[in-house]
């Protein structure tokens, strides 16, 4: 979707549909809203008084202009109480409007925005981008139509700076939708090899460096954890390294994504109900892919390494079995007690690899545990960290990006649950504190680097459609990771 921003008068709007947010208290006091109401002979004010037009959040009213405006329609979108206005609300208001336009098969509109602050404009652009995504890319008779262009019109502000804000938000929204699109692919349409090829195409188009490691080289490097996961599948594992070089010095951020393109649970097989959603068990790698696209376009002065740990977890004749022993790239031996705890295995080698590639700071992103869903639901991503200063940077980035994240404990006592009689560590630690013991397992492979683990098991999938976004993959963590990368950059590229 093409998105443009203008500062000016109403006659600058050339679209057939105007989108107008309205608060529960009534019309906003900006000149554009008042002018629209005046041109419509007070129809908006009368509609609110008659309760035919509502300011309740997510409500929609469609008014015909009857030739009184150049646009034929005014789509009035409820913005809730003005006192509750926030970036989160702005994102939802814009998203609600775009979802309605898609349903009405309207390809273009002008959004009359009530505030000219950068936070709400960025949120509106991002929300519009997310709302323009549909999970039905393989439907042959889709009732919706993509919105092709959106003009945002504000009455005041610096046009150049606000345009830059809108363009940046568009890039991040586009990257989030890339992650969603990849995560929405069925397992037969997105194998590890196909995922690796998508990454290669993106890298070549974006000017990123890329290396795709095959299983033979993984074996030479001792990456036995990821190789153990892939043994049950005919599809070979791939370890993809994408590199953005934005500085000759300073930190190098290593982003490591779990990329299980389909997870049956292996020998410890999952229940059949909802197993089809396990096509999204590569949402962490998808988030890294989307972030690398955004970074390549935004060009911050910092170095970033994206590692995609791509594998398939199936119960084939050579599949790893409960009780088997694996060895990771740092030499640690792992007793596999549950083959459905495979994400932490591929991430173990991914984290070791990111360190070997020169990362100075680590973040891994994974749909890792059902325990995190139980603890935090689908509202917040679980955050675990080895260094509080680095963890705080991630949490601050999440807050500015408008993504819910919550820090979880990582006390050393949890390590006792992972003791093994035959190996350095077991891959599961029992039901109690499952998300924490999973993070504790990963910490074993991070060395002494600052590291954060994001468990997106609950937040990577929207189970039902809501007024502002469709059901399906969410693209979670892309805005946070992009913001994090930018905060690590300085004007001269040094930290």
PDB file of N, CA and C in Angstrom, residues 244-341:
ATOM      1  N   UNK A 244      23.949  -7.316   7.883  1.00  0.00           N
ATOM      2  CA  UNK A 244      23.868  -5.902   7.510  1.00  0.00           C
ATOM      3  C   UNK A 244      25.050  -5.195   8.148  1.00  0.00           C
ATOM      4  N   UNK A 245      25.874  -4.561   7.339  1.00  0.00           N
ATOM      5  CA  UNK A 245      27.043  -3.835   7.824  1.00  0.00           C
ATOM      6  C   UNK A 245      26.778  -2.339   7.732  1.00  0.00           C
ATOM      7  N   UNK A 246      26.477  -1.746   8.872  1.00  0.00           N
ATOM      8  CA  UNK A 246      26.170  -0.320   8.883  1.00  0.00           C
ATOM      9  C   UNK A 246      27.228   0.533   9.528  1.00  0.00           C
ATOM     10  N   UNK A 247      28.284  -0.127  10.064  1.00  0.00           N
ATOM     11  CA  UNK A 247      29.298   0.629  10.781  1.00  0.00           C
ATOM     12  C   UNK A 247      30.612  -0.147  10.766  1.00  0.00           C
ATOM     13  N   UNK A 248      31.713   0.580  10.806  1.00  0.00           N
ATOM     14  CA  UNK A 248      33.021  -0.062  10.879  1.00  0.00           C
ATOM     15  C   UNK A 248      33.420  -0.375  12.310  1.00  0.00           C
ATOM     16  N   UNK A 249      32.643   0.070  13.255  1.00  0.00           N
ATOM     17  CA  UNK A 249      32.952  -0.179  14.667  1.00  0.00           C
ATOM     18  C   UNK A 249      31.638  -0.260  15.431  1.00  0.00           C
ATOM     19  N   UNK A 250      31.745  -0.376  16.739  1.00  0.00           N
ATOM     20  CA  UNK A 250      30.543  -0.427  17.564  1.00  0.00           C
ATOM     21  C   UNK A 250      29.997  -1.830  17.696  1.00  0.00           C
ATOM     22  N   UNK A 251      28.791  -1.963  18.255  1.00  0.00           N
ATOM     23  CA  UNK A 251      28.231  -3.281  18.553  1.00  0.00           C
ATOM     24  C   UNK A 251      27.747  -3.996  17.294  1.00  0.00           C
ATOM     25  N   UNK A 252      27.625  -5.309  17.411  1.00  0.00           N
ATOM     26  CA  UNK A 252      27.008  -6.136  16.384  1.00  0.00           C
ATOM     27  C   UNK A 252      25.878  -6.915  17.042  1.00  0.00           C
ATOM     28  N   UNK A 253      24.669  -6.637  16.618  1.00  0.00           N
ATOM     29  CA  UNK A 253      23.490  -7.246  17.228  1.00  0.00           C
ATOM     30  C   UNK A 253      23.177  -8.546  16.507  1.00  0.00           C
ATOM     31  N   UNK A 254      23.100  -9.629  17.258  1.00  0.00           N
ATOM     32  CA  UNK A 254      22.762 -10.928  16.697  1.00  0.00           C
ATOM     33  C   UNK A 254      21.315 -11.280  16.980  1.00  0.00           C
ATOM     34  N   UNK A 255      20.500 -11.395  15.937  1.00  0.00           N
ATOM     35  CA  UNK A 255      19.095 -11.776  16.046  1.00  0.00           C
ATOM     36  C   UNK A 255      18.958 -13.214  15.576  1.00  0.00           C
ATOM     37  N   UNK A 256      18.483 -14.089  16.452  1.00  0.00           N
ATOM     38  CA  UNK A 256      18.431 -15.523  16.166  1.00  0.00           C
ATOM     39  C   UNK A 256      16.981 -15.975  16.215  1.00  0.00           C
ATOM     40  N   UNK A 257      16.462 -16.510  15.115  1.00  0.00           N
ATOM     41  CA  UNK A 257      15.048 -16.869  15.035  1.00  0.00           C
ATOM     42  C   UNK A 257      14.819 -18.360  14.887  1.00  0.00           C
ATOM     43  N   UNK A 258      13.905 -18.877  15.680  1.00  0.00           N
ATOM     44  CA  UNK A 258      13.475 -20.276  15.543  1.00  0.00           C
ATOM     45  C   UNK A 258      12.670 -20.417  14.256  1.00  0.00           C
ATOM     46  N   UNK A 259      13.078 -21.364  13.414  1.00  0.00           N
ATOM     47  CA  UNK A 259      12.427 -21.530  12.121  1.00  0.00           C
ATOM     48  C   UNK A 259      11.994 -22.962  11.862  1.00  0.00           C
ATOM     49  N   UNK A 260      11.150 -23.511  12.730  1.00  0.00           N
ATOM     50  CA  UNK A 260      10.605 -24.849  12.504  1.00  0.00           C
ATOM     51  C   UNK A 260       9.431 -24.698  11.535  1.00  0.00           C
ATOM     52  N   UNK A 261       9.651 -25.056  10.274  1.00  0.00           N
ATOM     53  CA  UNK A 261       8.646 -24.788   9.246  1.00  0.00           C
ATOM     54  C   UNK A 261       7.405 -25.655   9.409  1.00  0.00           C
ATOM     55  N   UNK A 262       7.513 -26.770  10.092  1.00  0.00           N
ATOM     56  CA  UNK A 262       6.338 -27.490  10.599  1.00  0.00           C
ATOM     57  C   UNK A 262       6.779 -28.331  11.778  1.00  0.00           C
ATOM     58  N   UNK A 263       5.963 -28.310  12.827  1.00  0.00           N
ATOM     59  CA  UNK A 263       6.299 -29.017  14.061  1.00  0.00           C
ATOM     60  C   UNK A 263       5.199 -30.003  14.432  1.00  0.00           C
ATOM     61  N   UNK A 264       5.443 -31.277  14.177  1.00  0.00           N
ATOM     62  CA  UNK A 264       4.501 -32.326  14.583  1.00  0.00           C
ATOM     63  C   UNK A 264       4.738 -32.769  16.022  1.00  0.00           C
ATOM     64  N   UNK A 265       5.862 -32.324  16.598  1.00  0.00           N
ATOM     65  CA  UNK A 265       6.277 -32.803  17.904  1.00  0.00           C
ATOM     66  C   UNK A 265       7.289 -33.927  17.809  1.00  0.00           C
ATOM     67  N   UNK A 266       7.462 -34.491  16.612  1.00  0.00           N
ATOM     68  CA  UNK A 266       8.391 -35.611  16.468  1.00  0.00           C
ATOM     69  C   UNK A 266       7.825 -36.863  17.109  1.00  0.00           C
ATOM     70  N   UNK A 267       8.688 -37.700  17.668  1.00  0.00           N
ATOM     71  CA  UNK A 267       8.249 -38.934  18.335  1.00  0.00           C
ATOM     72  C   UNK A 267       7.286 -38.596  19.475  1.00  0.00           C
ATOM     73  N   UNK A 268       7.542 -37.511  20.194  1.00  0.00           N
ATOM     74  CA  UNK A 268       6.624 -37.025  21.243  1.00  0.00           C
ATOM     75  C   UNK A 268       5.529 -36.215  20.559  1.00  0.00           C
ATOM     76  N   UNK A 269       4.705 -36.895  19.774  1.00  0.00           N
ATOM     77  CA  UNK A 269       3.824 -36.225  18.823  1.00  0.00           C
ATOM     78  C   UNK A 269       2.742 -35.396  19.511  1.00  0.00           C
ATOM     79  N   UNK A 270       2.386 -34.299  18.876  1.00  0.00           N
ATOM     80  CA  UNK A 270       1.366 -33.409  19.410  1.00  0.00           C
ATOM     81  C   UNK A 270      -0.033 -33.986  19.190  1.00  0.00           C
ATOM     82  N   UNK A 271      -1.022 -33.510  19.936  1.00  0.00           N
ATOM     83  CA  UNK A 271      -2.418 -33.869  19.629  1.00  0.00           C
ATOM     84  C   UNK A 271      -2.816 -33.333  18.246  1.00  0.00           C
ATOM     85  N   UNK A 272      -3.771 -34.014  17.607  1.00  0.00           N
ATOM     86  CA  UNK A 272      -4.171 -33.622  16.251  1.00  0.00           C
ATOM     87  C   UNK A 272      -4.861 -32.267  16.216  1.00  0.00           C
ATOM     88  N   UNK A 273      -5.624 -31.941  17.262  1.00  0.00           N
ATOM     89  CA  UNK A 273      -6.382 -30.687  17.275  1.00  0.00           C
ATOM     90  C   UNK A 273      -5.435 -29.486  17.155  1.00  0.00           C
ATOM     91  N   UNK A 274      -5.701 -28.653  16.177  1.00  0.00           N
ATOM     92  CA  UNK A 274      -4.964 -27.411  15.938  1.00  0.00           C
ATOM     93  C   UNK A 274      -3.505 -27.627  15.543  1.00  0.00           C
ATOM     94  N   UNK A 275      -3.133 -28.863  15.187  1.00  0.00           N
ATOM     95  CA  UNK A 275      -1.742 -29.058  14.769  1.00  0.00           C
ATOM     96  C   UNK A 275      -1.416 -28.269  13.512  1.00  0.00           C
ATOM     97  N   UNK A 276      -2.454 -27.957  12.713  1.00  0.00           N
ATOM     98  CA  UNK A 276      -2.184 -27.206  11.486  1.00  0.00           C
ATOM     99  C   UNK A 276      -1.560 -25.841  11.751  1.00  0.00           C
ATOM    100  N   UNK A 277      -1.806 -25.286  12.950  1.00  0.00           N
ATOM    101  CA  UNK A 277      -1.237 -23.985  13.279  1.00  0.00           C
ATOM    102  C   UNK A 277       0.279 -24.081  13.461  1.00  0.00           C
ATOM    103  N   UNK A 278       0.775 -25.303  13.587  1.00  0.00           N
ATOM    104  CA  UNK A 278       2.219 -25.474  13.754  1.00  0.00           C
ATOM    105  C   UNK A 278       3.002 -25.136  12.497  1.00  0.00           C
ATOM    106  N   UNK A 279       2.310 -24.773  11.427  1.00  0.00           N
ATOM    107  CA  UNK A 279       3.008 -24.180  10.276  1.00  0.00           C
ATOM    108  C   UNK A 279       3.646 -22.849  10.662  1.00  0.00           C
ATOM    109  N   UNK A 280       3.163 -22.235  11.740  1.00  0.00           N
ATOM    110  CA  UNK A 280       3.678 -20.931  12.171  1.00  0.00           C
ATOM    111  C   UNK A 280       4.796 -21.060  13.200  1.00  0.00           C
ATOM    112  N   UNK A 281       5.327 -22.275  13.381  1.00  0.00           N
ATOM    113  CA  UNK A 281       6.372 -22.453  14.388  1.00  0.00           C
ATOM    114  C   UNK A 281       7.697 -21.866  13.931  1.00  0.00           C
ATOM    115  N   UNK A 282       7.661 -21.205  12.794  1.00  0.00           N
ATOM    116  CA  UNK A 282       8.846 -20.491  12.303  1.00  0.00           C
ATOM    117  C   UNK A 282       8.659 -18.980  12.390  1.00  0.00           C
ATOM    118  N   UNK A 283       7.717 -18.550  13.238  1.00  0.00           N
ATOM    119  CA  UNK A 283       7.428 -17.118  13.339  1.00  0.00           C
ATOM    120  C   UNK A 283       8.611 -16.317  13.868  1.00  0.00           C
ATOM    121  N   UNK A 284       9.453 -16.933  14.682  1.00  0.00           N
ATOM    122  CA  UNK A 284      10.643 -16.233  15.159  1.00  0.00           C
ATOM    123  C   UNK A 284      11.596 -15.922  14.023  1.00  0.00           C
ATOM    124  N   UNK A 285      11.846 -16.932  13.165  1.00  0.00           N
ATOM    125  CA  UNK A 285      12.700 -16.695  12.003  1.00  0.00           C
ATOM    126  C   UNK A 285      12.060 -15.705  11.046  1.00  0.00           C
ATOM    127  N   UNK A 286      10.730 -15.760  10.917  1.00  0.00           N
ATOM    128  CA  UNK A 286      10.027 -14.793  10.068  1.00  0.00           C
ATOM    129  C   UNK A 286      10.208 -13.374  10.595  1.00  0.00           C
ATOM    130  N   UNK A 287      10.182 -13.221  11.929  1.00  0.00           N
ATOM    131  CA  UNK A 287      10.389 -11.898  12.528  1.00  0.00           C
ATOM    132  C   UNK A 287      11.792 -11.380  12.250  1.00  0.00           C
ATOM    133  N   UNK A 288      12.777 -12.267  12.307  1.00  0.00           N
ATOM    134  CA  UNK A 288      14.149 -11.859  11.992  1.00  0.00           C
ATOM    135  C   UNK A 288      14.251 -11.457  10.523  1.00  0.00           C
ATOM    136  N   UNK A 289      13.621 -12.226   9.640  1.00  0.00           N
ATOM    137  CA  UNK A 289      13.631 -11.897   8.216  1.00  0.00           C
ATOM    138  C   UNK A 289      13.018 -10.527   7.968  1.00  0.00           C
ATOM    139  N   UNK A 290      11.849 -10.270   8.563  1.00  0.00           N
ATOM    140  CA  UNK A 290      11.198  -8.969   8.409  1.00  0.00           C
ATOM    141  C   UNK A 290      12.051  -7.838   8.955  1.00  0.00           C
ATOM    142  N   UNK A 291      12.683  -8.070  10.101  1.00  0.00           N
ATOM    143  CA  UNK A 291      13.533  -7.040  10.695  1.00  0.00           C
ATOM    144  C   UNK A 291      14.718  -6.722   9.804  1.00  0.00           C
ATOM    145  N   UNK A 292      15.317  -7.749   9.216  1.00  0.00           N
ATOM    146  CA  UNK A 292      16.462  -7.517   8.331  1.00  0.00           C
ATOM    147  C   UNK A 292      16.045  -6.708   7.105  1.00  0.00           C
ATOM    148  N   UNK A 293      14.824  -6.939   6.609  1.00  0.00           N
ATOM    149  CA  UNK A 293      14.344  -6.124   5.494  1.00  0.00           C
ATOM    150  C   UNK A 293      14.206  -4.664   5.923  1.00  0.00           C
ATOM    151  N   UNK A 294      13.606  -4.434   7.094  1.00  0.00           N
ATOM    152  CA  UNK A 294      13.426  -3.065   7.575  1.00  0.00           C
ATOM    153  C   UNK A 294      14.769  -2.382   7.810  1.00  0.00           C
ATOM    154  N   UNK A 295      15.708  -3.099   8.410  1.00  0.00           N
ATOM    155  CA  UNK A 295      17.034  -2.539   8.686  1.00  0.00           C
ATOM    156  C   UNK A 295      17.736  -2.158   7.390  1.00  0.00           C
ATOM    157  N   UNK A 296      17.622  -3.017   6.382  1.00  0.00           N
ATOM    158  CA  UNK A 296      18.265  -2.733   5.098  1.00  0.00           C
ATOM    159  C   UNK A 296      17.717  -1.461   4.468  1.00  0.00           C
ATOM    160  N   UNK A 297      16.446  -1.167   4.698  1.00  0.00           N
ATOM    161  CA  UNK A 297      15.837   0.028   4.118  1.00  0.00           C
ATOM    162  C   UNK A 297      16.090   1.275   4.967  1.00  0.00           C
ATOM    163  N   UNK A 298      16.124   1.115   6.289  1.00  0.00           N
ATOM    164  CA  UNK A 298      16.308   2.268   7.174  1.00  0.00           C
ATOM    165  C   UNK A 298      17.778   2.658   7.321  1.00  0.00           C
ATOM    166  N   UNK A 299      18.685   1.699   7.114  1.00  0.00           N
ATOM    167  CA  UNK A 299      20.127   1.934   7.093  1.00  0.00           C
ATOM    168  C   UNK A 299      20.672   2.600   8.368  1.00  0.00           C
ATOM    169  N   UNK A 300      20.432   2.039   9.535  1.00  0.00           N
ATOM    170  CA  UNK A 300      21.036   2.583  10.754  1.00  0.00           C
ATOM    171  C   UNK A 300      22.540   2.307  10.792  1.00  0.00           C
ATOM    172  N   UNK A 301      23.273   3.128  11.506  1.00  0.00           N
ATOM    173  CA  UNK A 301      24.724   2.974  11.607  1.00  0.00           C
ATOM    174  C   UNK A 301      25.064   1.991  12.731  1.00  0.00           C
ATOM    175  N   UNK A 302      24.845   0.722  12.439  1.00  0.00           N
ATOM    176  CA  UNK A 302      25.136  -0.347  13.393  1.00  0.00           C
ATOM    177  C   UNK A 302      25.177  -1.645  12.598  1.00  0.00           C
ATOM    178  N   UNK A 303      25.826  -2.647  13.124  1.00  0.00           N
ATOM    179  CA  UNK A 303      25.923  -3.933  12.444  1.00  0.00           C
ATOM    180  C   UNK A 303      24.910  -4.916  13.012  1.00  0.00           C
ATOM    181  N   UNK A 304      24.291  -5.682  12.129  1.00  0.00           N
ATOM    182  CA  UNK A 304      23.259  -6.634  12.538  1.00  0.00           C
ATOM    183  C   UNK A 304      23.488  -7.962  11.823  1.00  0.00           C
ATOM    184  N   UNK A 305      23.392  -9.040  12.588  1.00  0.00           N
ATOM    185  CA  UNK A 305      23.445 -10.389  12.031  1.00  0.00           C
ATOM    186  C   UNK A 305      22.103 -11.054  12.308  1.00  0.00           C
ATOM    187  N   UNK A 306      21.466 -11.584  11.287  1.00  0.00           N
ATOM    188  CA  UNK A 306      20.233 -12.345  11.447  1.00  0.00           C
ATOM    189  C   UNK A 306      20.492 -13.810  11.161  1.00  0.00           C
ATOM    190  N   UNK A 307      20.193 -14.673  12.126  1.00  0.00           N
ATOM    191  CA  UNK A 307      20.413 -16.117  11.976  1.00  0.00           C
ATOM    192  C   UNK A 307      19.051 -16.809  11.973  1.00  0.00           C
ATOM    193  N   UNK A 308      18.764 -17.518  10.895  1.00  0.00           N
ATOM    194  CA  UNK A 308      17.514 -18.261  10.751  1.00  0.00           C
ATOM    195  C   UNK A 308      17.816 -19.747  10.925  1.00  0.00           C
ATOM    196  N   UNK A 309      17.252 -20.346  11.969  1.00  0.00           N
ATOM    197  CA  UNK A 309      17.493 -21.760  12.276  1.00  0.00           C
ATOM    198  C   UNK A 309      16.340 -22.569  11.694  1.00  0.00           C
ATOM    199  N   UNK A 310      16.516 -23.105  10.499  1.00  0.00           N
ATOM    200  CA  UNK A 310      15.421 -23.675   9.719  1.00  0.00           C
ATOM    201  C   UNK A 310      15.473 -25.203   9.737  1.00  0.00           C
ATOM    202  N   UNK A 311      14.366 -25.798  10.155  1.00  0.00           N
ATOM    203  CA  UNK A 311      14.286 -27.253  10.213  1.00  0.00           C
ATOM    204  C   UNK A 311      12.822 -27.657  10.231  1.00  0.00           C
ATOM    205  N   UNK A 312      12.588 -28.966  10.134  1.00  0.00           N
ATOM    206  CA  UNK A 312      11.243 -29.528  10.191  1.00  0.00           C
ATOM    207  C   UNK A 312      11.272 -30.649  11.218  1.00  0.00           C
ATOM    208  N   UNK A 313      10.261 -30.732  12.066  1.00  0.00           N
ATOM    209  CA  UNK A 313      10.247 -31.713  13.151  1.00  0.00           C
ATOM    210  C   UNK A 313       9.173 -32.758  12.887  1.00  0.00           C
ATOM    211  N   UNK A 314       9.580 -33.903  12.347  1.00  0.00           N
ATOM    212  CA  UNK A 314       8.652 -34.973  11.991  1.00  0.00           C
ATOM    213  C   UNK A 314       9.106 -36.300  12.590  1.00  0.00           C
ATOM    214  N   UNK A 315       8.171 -37.228  12.797  1.00  0.00           N
ATOM    215  CA  UNK A 315       8.507 -38.530  13.403  1.00  0.00           C
ATOM    216  C   UNK A 315       8.906 -39.573  12.361  1.00  0.00           C
ATOM    217  N   UNK A 316       9.916 -39.286  11.567  1.00  0.00           N
ATOM    218  CA  UNK A 316      10.375 -40.229  10.551  1.00  0.00           C
ATOM    219  C   UNK A 316      11.181 -41.362  11.154  1.00  0.00           C
ATOM    220  N   UNK A 317      11.591 -42.329  10.328  1.00  0.00           N
ATOM    221  CA  UNK A 317      12.303 -43.509  10.836  1.00  0.00           C
ATOM    222  C   UNK A 317      13.660 -43.188  11.457  1.00  0.00           C
ATOM    223  N   UNK A 318      14.258 -42.031  11.107  1.00  0.00           N
ATOM    224  CA  UNK A 318      15.550 -41.658  11.680  1.00  0.00           C
ATOM    225  C   UNK A 318      15.404 -40.564  12.736  1.00  0.00           C
ATOM    226  N   UNK A 319      14.174 -40.282  13.132  1.00  0.00           N
ATOM    227  CA  UNK A 319      13.930 -39.165  14.046  1.00  0.00           C
ATOM    228  C   UNK A 319      14.614 -39.388  15.390  1.00  0.00           C
ATOM    229  N   UNK A 320      15.045 -38.279  15.979  1.00  0.00           N
ATOM    230  CA  UNK A 320      15.602 -38.342  17.326  1.00  0.00           C
ATOM    231  C   UNK A 320      14.542 -38.868  18.283  1.00  0.00           C
ATOM    232  N   UNK A 321      14.972 -39.681  19.268  1.00  0.00           N
ATOM    233  CA  UNK A 321      14.051 -40.350  20.192  1.00  0.00           C
ATOM    234  C   UNK A 321      14.257 -39.834  21.607  1.00  0.00           C
ATOM    235  N   UNK A 322      13.235 -39.899  22.446  1.00  0.00           N
ATOM    236  CA  UNK A 322      13.443 -39.570  23.855  1.00  0.00           C
ATOM    237  C   UNK A 322      14.548 -40.452  24.439  1.00  0.00           C
ATOM    238  N   UNK A 323      15.468 -39.828  25.109  1.00  0.00           N
ATOM    239  CA  UNK A 323      16.619 -40.539  25.661  1.00  0.00           C
ATOM    240  C   UNK A 323      17.868 -40.413  24.809  1.00  0.00           C
ATOM    241  N   UNK A 324      17.735 -39.915  23.561  1.00  0.00           N
ATOM    242  CA  UNK A 324      18.907 -39.749  22.694  1.00  0.00           C
ATOM    243  C   UNK A 324      19.799 -38.623  23.212  1.00  0.00           C
ATOM    244  N   UNK A 325      21.050 -38.674  22.789  1.00  0.00           N
ATOM    245  CA  UNK A 325      22.041 -37.689  23.195  1.00  0.00           C
ATOM    246  C   UNK A 325      22.490 -36.891  21.977  1.00  0.00           C
ATOM    247  N   UNK A 326      22.482 -35.580  22.102  1.00  0.00           N
ATOM    248  CA  UNK A 326      22.961 -34.688  21.048  1.00  0.00           C
ATOM    249  C   UNK A 326      24.081 -33.816  21.592  1.00  0.00           C
ATOM    250  N   UNK A 327      24.898 -33.297  20.682  1.00  0.00           N
ATOM    251  CA  UNK A 327      25.974 -32.394  21.068  1.00  0.00           C
ATOM    252  C   UNK A 327      25.843 -31.100  20.285  1.00  0.00           C
ATOM    253  N   UNK A 328      25.828 -29.964  20.982  1.00  0.00           N
ATOM    254  CA  UNK A 328      25.665 -28.663  20.346  1.00  0.00           C
ATOM    255  C   UNK A 328      27.010 -28.092  19.929  1.00  0.00           C
ATOM    256  N   UNK A 329      26.947 -26.954  19.236  1.00  0.00           N
ATOM    257  CA  UNK A 329      28.137 -26.358  18.665  1.00  0.00           C
ATOM    258  C   UNK A 329      29.158 -25.879  19.672  1.00  0.00           C
ATOM    259  N   UNK A 330      28.770 -25.648  20.908  1.00  0.00           N
ATOM    260  CA  UNK A 330      29.724 -25.246  21.936  1.00  0.00           C
ATOM    261  C   UNK A 330      30.262 -26.439  22.711  1.00  0.00           C
ATOM    262  N   UNK A 331      29.932 -27.653  22.263  1.00  0.00           N
ATOM    263  CA  UNK A 331      30.435 -28.871  22.899  1.00  0.00           C
ATOM    264  C   UNK A 331      29.560 -29.430  23.993  1.00  0.00           C
ATOM    265  N   UNK A 332      28.555 -28.702  24.435  1.00  0.00           N
ATOM    266  CA  UNK A 332      27.682 -29.201  25.492  1.00  0.00           C
ATOM    267  C   UNK A 332      26.842 -30.370  24.979  1.00  0.00           C
ATOM    268  N   UNK A 333      26.709 -31.400  25.820  1.00  0.00           N
ATOM    269  CA  UNK A 333      25.879 -32.546  25.471  1.00  0.00           C
ATOM    270  C   UNK A 333      24.480 -32.360  26.038  1.00  0.00           C
ATOM    271  N   UNK A 334      23.480 -32.812  25.266  1.00  0.00           N
ATOM    272  CA  UNK A 334      22.073 -32.595  25.600  1.00  0.00           C
ATOM    273  C   UNK A 334      21.342 -33.924  25.592  1.00  0.00           C
ATOM    274  N   UNK A 335      20.654 -34.237  26.686  1.00  0.00           N
ATOM    275  CA  UNK A 335      19.776 -35.405  26.717  1.00  0.00           C
ATOM    276  C   UNK A 335      18.381 -34.968  26.283  1.00  0.00           C
ATOM    277  N   UNK A 336      17.869 -35.590  25.225  1.00  0.00           N
ATOM    278  CA  UNK A 336      16.548 -35.241  24.705  1.00  0.00           C
ATOM    279  C   UNK A 336      15.509 -36.061  25.470  1.00  0.00           C
ATOM    280  N   UNK A 337      14.780 -35.416  26.346  1.00  0.00           N
ATOM    281  CA  UNK A 337      13.715 -36.088  27.099  1.00  0.00           C
ATOM    282  C   UNK A 337      12.366 -35.951  26.403  1.00  0.00           C
ATOM    283  N   UNK A 338      12.227 -34.924  25.588  1.00  0.00           N
ATOM    284  CA  UNK A 338      10.977 -34.684  24.870  1.00  0.00           C
ATOM    285  C   UNK A 338      11.323 -34.113  23.500  1.00  0.00           C
ATOM    286  N   UNK A 339      10.962 -34.824  22.444  1.00  0.00           N
ATOM    287  CA  UNK A 339      11.313 -34.347  21.097  1.00  0.00           C
ATOM    288  C   UNK A 339      10.472 -33.155  20.661  1.00  0.00           C
ATOM    289  N   UNK A 340       9.402 -32.859  21.402  1.00  0.00           N
ATOM    290  CA  UNK A 340       8.590 -31.685  21.084  1.00  0.00           C
ATOM    291  C   UNK A 340       9.202 -30.408  21.645  1.00  0.00           C
ATOM    292  N   UNK A 341      10.279 -30.539  22.394  1.00  0.00           N
ATOM    293  CA  UNK A 341      11.036 -29.373  22.858  1.00  0.00           C
ATOM    294  C   UNK A 341      12.218 -29.175  21.919  1.00  0.00           C
TER     295      UNK A 341
END
